[in-house]
PDB file of C-alpha atoms in Angstrom:
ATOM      1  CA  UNK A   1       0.000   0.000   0.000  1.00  0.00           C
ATOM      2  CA  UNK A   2       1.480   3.202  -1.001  1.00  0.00           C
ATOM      3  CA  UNK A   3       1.139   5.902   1.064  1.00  0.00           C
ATOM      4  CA  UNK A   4      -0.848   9.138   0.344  1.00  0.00           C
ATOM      5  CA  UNK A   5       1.105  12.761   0.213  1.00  0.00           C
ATOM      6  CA  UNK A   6      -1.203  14.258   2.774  1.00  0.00           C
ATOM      7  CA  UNK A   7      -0.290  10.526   5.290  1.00  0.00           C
ATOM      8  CA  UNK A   8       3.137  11.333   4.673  1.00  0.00           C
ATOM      9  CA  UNK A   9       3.514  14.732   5.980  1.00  0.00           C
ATOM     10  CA  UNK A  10       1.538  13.751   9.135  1.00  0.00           C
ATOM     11  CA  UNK A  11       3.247  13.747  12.688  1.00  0.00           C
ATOM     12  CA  UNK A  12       4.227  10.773  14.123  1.00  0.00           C
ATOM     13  CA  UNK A  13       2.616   9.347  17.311  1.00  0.00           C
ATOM     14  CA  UNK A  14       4.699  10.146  20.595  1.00  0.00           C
ATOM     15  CA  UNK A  15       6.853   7.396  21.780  1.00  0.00           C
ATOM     16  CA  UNK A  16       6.541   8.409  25.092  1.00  0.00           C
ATOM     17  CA  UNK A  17       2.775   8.541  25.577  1.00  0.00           C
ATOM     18  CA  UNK A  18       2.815  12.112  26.919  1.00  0.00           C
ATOM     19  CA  UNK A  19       3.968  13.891  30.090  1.00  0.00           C
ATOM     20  CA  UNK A  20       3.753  10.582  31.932  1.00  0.00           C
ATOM     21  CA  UNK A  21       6.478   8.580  29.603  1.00  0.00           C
ATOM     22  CA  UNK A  22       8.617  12.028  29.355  1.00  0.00           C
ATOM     23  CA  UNK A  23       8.697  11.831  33.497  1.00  0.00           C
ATOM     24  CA  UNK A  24       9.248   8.030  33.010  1.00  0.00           C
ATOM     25  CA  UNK A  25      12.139   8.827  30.489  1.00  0.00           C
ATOM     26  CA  UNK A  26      13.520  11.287  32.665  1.00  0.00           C
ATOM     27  CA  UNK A  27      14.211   9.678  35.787  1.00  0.00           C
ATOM     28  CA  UNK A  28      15.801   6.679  33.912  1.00  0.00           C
ATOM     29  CA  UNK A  29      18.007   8.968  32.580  1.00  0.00           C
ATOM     30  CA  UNK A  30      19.303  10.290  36.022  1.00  0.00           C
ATOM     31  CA  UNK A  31      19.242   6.980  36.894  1.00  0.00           C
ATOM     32  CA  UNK A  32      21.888   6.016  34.735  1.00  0.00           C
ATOM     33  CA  UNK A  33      24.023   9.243  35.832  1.00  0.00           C
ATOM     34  CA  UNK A  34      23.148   7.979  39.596  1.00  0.00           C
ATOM     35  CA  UNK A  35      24.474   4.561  39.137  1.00  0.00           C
ATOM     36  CA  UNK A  36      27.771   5.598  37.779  1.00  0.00           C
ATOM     37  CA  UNK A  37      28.552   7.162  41.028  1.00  0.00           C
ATOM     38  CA  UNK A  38      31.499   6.790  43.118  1.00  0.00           C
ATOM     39  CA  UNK A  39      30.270   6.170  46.924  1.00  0.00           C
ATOM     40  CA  UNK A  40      31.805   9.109  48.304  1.00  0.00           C
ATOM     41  CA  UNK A  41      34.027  11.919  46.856  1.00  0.00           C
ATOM     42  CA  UNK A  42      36.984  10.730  48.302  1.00  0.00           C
ATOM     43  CA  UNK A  43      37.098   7.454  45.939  1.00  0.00           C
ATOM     44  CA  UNK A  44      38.152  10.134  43.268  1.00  0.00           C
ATOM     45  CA  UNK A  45      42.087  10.415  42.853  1.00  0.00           C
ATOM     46  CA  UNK A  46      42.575  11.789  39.289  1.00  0.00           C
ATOM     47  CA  UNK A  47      45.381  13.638  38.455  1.00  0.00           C
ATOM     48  CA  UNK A  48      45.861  17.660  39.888  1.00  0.00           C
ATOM     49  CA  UNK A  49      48.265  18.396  37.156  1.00  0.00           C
ATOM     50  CA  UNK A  50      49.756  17.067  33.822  1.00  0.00           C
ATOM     51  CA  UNK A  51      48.037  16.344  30.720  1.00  0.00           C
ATOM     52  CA  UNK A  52      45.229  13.284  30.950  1.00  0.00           C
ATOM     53  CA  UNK A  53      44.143  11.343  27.842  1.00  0.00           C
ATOM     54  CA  UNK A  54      40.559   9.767  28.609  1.00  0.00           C
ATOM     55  CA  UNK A  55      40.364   6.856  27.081  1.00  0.00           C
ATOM     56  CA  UNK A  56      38.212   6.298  23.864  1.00  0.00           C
ATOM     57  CA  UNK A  57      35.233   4.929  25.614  1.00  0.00           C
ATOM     58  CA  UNK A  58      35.006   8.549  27.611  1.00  0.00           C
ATOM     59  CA  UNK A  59      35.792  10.896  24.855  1.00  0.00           C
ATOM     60  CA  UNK A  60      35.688   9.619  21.637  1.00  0.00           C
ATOM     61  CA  UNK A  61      36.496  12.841  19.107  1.00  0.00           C
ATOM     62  CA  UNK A  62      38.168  16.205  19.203  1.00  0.00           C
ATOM     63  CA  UNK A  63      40.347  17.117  21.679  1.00  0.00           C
ATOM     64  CA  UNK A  64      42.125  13.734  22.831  1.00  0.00           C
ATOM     65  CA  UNK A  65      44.433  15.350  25.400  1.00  0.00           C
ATOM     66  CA  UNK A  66      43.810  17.370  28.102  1.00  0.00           C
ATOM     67  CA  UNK A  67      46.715  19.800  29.961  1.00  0.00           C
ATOM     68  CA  UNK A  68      45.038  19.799  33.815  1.00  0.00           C
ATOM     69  CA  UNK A  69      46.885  23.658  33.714  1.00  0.00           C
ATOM     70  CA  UNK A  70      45.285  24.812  31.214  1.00  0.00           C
ATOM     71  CA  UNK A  71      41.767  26.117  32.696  1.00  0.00           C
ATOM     72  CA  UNK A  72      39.730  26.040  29.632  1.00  0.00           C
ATOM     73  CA  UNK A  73      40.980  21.673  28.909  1.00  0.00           C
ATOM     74  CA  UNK A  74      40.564  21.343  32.645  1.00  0.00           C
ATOM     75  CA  UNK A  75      37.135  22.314  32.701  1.00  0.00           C
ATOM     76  CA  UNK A  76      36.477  20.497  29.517  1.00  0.00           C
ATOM     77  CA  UNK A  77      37.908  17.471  30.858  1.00  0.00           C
ATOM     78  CA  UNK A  78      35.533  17.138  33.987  1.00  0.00           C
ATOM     79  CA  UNK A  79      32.336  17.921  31.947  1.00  0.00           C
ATOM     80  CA  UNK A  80      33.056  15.108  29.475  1.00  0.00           C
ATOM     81  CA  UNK A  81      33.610  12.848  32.345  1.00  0.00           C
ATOM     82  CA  UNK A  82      30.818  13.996  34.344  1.00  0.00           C
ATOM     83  CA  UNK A  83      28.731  13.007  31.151  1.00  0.00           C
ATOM     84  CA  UNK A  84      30.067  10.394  29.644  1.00  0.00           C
ATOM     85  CA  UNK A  85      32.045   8.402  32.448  1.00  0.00           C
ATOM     86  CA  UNK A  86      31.601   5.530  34.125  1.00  0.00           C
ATOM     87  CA  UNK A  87      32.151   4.672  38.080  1.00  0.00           C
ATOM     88  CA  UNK A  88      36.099   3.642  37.237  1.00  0.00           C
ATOM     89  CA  UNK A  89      36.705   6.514  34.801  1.00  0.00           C
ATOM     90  CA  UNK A  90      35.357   8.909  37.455  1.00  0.00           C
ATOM     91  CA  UNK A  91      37.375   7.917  39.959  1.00  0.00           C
ATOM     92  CA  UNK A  92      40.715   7.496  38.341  1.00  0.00           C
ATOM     93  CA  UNK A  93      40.318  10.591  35.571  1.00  0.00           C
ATOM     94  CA  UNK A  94      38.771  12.882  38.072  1.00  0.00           C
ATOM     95  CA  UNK A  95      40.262  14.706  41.357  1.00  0.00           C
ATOM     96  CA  UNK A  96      38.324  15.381  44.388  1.00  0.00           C
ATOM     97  CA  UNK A  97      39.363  18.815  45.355  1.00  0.00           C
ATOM     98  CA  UNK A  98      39.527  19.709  41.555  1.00  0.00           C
ATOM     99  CA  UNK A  99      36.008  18.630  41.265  1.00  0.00           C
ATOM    100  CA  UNK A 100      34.902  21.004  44.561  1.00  0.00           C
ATOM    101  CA  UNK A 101      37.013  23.509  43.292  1.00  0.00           C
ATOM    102  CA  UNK A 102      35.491  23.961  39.807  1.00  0.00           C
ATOM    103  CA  UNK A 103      32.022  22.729  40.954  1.00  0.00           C
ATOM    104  CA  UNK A 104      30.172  26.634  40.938  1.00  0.00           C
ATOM    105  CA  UNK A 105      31.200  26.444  37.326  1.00  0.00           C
ATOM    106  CA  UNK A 106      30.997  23.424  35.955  1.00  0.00           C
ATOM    107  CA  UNK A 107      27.918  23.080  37.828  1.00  0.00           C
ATOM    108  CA  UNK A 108      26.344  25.831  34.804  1.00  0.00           C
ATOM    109  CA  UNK A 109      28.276  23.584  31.913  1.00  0.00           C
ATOM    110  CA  UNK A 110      26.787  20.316  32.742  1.00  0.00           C
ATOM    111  CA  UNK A 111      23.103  18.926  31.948  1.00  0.00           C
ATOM    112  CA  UNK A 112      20.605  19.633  34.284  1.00  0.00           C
ATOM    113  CA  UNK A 113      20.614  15.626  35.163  1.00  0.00           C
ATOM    114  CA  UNK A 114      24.048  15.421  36.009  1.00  0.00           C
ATOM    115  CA  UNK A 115      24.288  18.264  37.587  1.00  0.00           C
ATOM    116  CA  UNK A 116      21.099  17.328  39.746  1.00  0.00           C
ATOM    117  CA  UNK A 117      22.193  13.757  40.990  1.00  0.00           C
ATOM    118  CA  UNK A 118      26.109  14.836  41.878  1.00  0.00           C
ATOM    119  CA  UNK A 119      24.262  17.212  43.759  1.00  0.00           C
ATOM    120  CA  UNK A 120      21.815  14.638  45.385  1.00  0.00           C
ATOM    121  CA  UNK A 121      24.210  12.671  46.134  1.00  0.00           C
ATOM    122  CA  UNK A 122      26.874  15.034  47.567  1.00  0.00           C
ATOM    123  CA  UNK A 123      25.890  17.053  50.323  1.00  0.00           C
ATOM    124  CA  UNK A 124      29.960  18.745  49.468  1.00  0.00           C
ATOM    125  CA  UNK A 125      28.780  19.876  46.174  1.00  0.00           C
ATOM    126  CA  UNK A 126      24.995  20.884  47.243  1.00  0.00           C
ATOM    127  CA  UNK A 127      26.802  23.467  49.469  1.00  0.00           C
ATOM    128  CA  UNK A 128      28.319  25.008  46.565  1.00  0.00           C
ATOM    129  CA  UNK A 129      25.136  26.029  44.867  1.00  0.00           C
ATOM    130  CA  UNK A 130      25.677  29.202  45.998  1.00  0.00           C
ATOM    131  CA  UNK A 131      28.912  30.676  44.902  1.00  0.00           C
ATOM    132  CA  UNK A 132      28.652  31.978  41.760  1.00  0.00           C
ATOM    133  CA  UNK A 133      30.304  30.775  38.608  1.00  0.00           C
ATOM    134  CA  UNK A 134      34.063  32.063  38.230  1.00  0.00           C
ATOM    135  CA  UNK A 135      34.177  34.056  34.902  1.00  0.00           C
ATOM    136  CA  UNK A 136      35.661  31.968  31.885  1.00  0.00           C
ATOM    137  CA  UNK A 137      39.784  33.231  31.058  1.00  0.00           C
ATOM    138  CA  UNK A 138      40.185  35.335  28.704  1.00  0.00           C
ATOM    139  CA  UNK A 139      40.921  33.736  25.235  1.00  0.00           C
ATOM    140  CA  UNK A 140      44.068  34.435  24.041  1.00  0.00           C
ATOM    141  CA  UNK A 141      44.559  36.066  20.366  1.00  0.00           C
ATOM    142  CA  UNK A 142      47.318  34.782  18.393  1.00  0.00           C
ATOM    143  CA  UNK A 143      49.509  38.133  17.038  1.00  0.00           C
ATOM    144  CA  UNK A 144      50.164  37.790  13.330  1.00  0.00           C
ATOM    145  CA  UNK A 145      52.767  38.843  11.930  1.00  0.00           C
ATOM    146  CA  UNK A 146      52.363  42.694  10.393  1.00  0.00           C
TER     147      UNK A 146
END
């Protein structure tokens, strides 16, 4: 049966089944974020310094390497992770005190889901929620030559 030009320019059916599904949808979402999660901050012993390179199963294109001194990578580094980690990568790519100390701002960079079950979880990072985001560094401008 061939279909009609007036059934093919029809909207398709929700897959969801309405604001039911989409709460249904969301909260397995944040349950996969949730069950990722180290057991308490202090299981996370990444690096405070050097370069890291994630491995391909974390980030998977662009920028493979990370310099930890750089603040723009460094913040880059713990979103992917907070995103697309698992419980191991977490722990070993990730550093506690980095993680509080960035938290105000990467707490703006991340999804709303992340952001909500760190902050479920971690009383340490729920009392951040009021400092307000450090202003990004300035980008610098390569000089050309004249």
């Amino acid at each position: 049966m061939s279909a009609s030009p007036s059934s093919a320019s029809r909207p398709l059916p929700p897959v969801t089944g309405g604001p039911a599904g989409h709460a249904d949808d969301l909260r397995l979402y944040r349950e996969k974020f949730r069950r990722r999660l180290p057991a308490s901050l202090d299981e996370m012993h990444g690096p405070r310094e050097g370069v890291v390179e994630p491995p391909l199963t974390v980030v998977w294109s662009g920028l493979r390497a990370f310099d930890l001194g750089n603040e723009r990578q460094r913040m880059s580094l713990y979103r992917v992770v907070l995103a697309e980690g698992m419980r191991h990568d977490l722990c070993t790519l990730l550093n506690r005190d980095l993680l509080l100390q960035l938290w105000p701002t990467l707490r703006t960079l991340v999804s709303s889901s992340v952001r909500d079950v760190w902050e479920d979880t971690f009383a340490e990072l729920r009392a951040l929620t009021h400092l307000p985001p450090t202003a990004p560094p300035p980008v610098r401008r390569h000089r050309t030559a004249a």
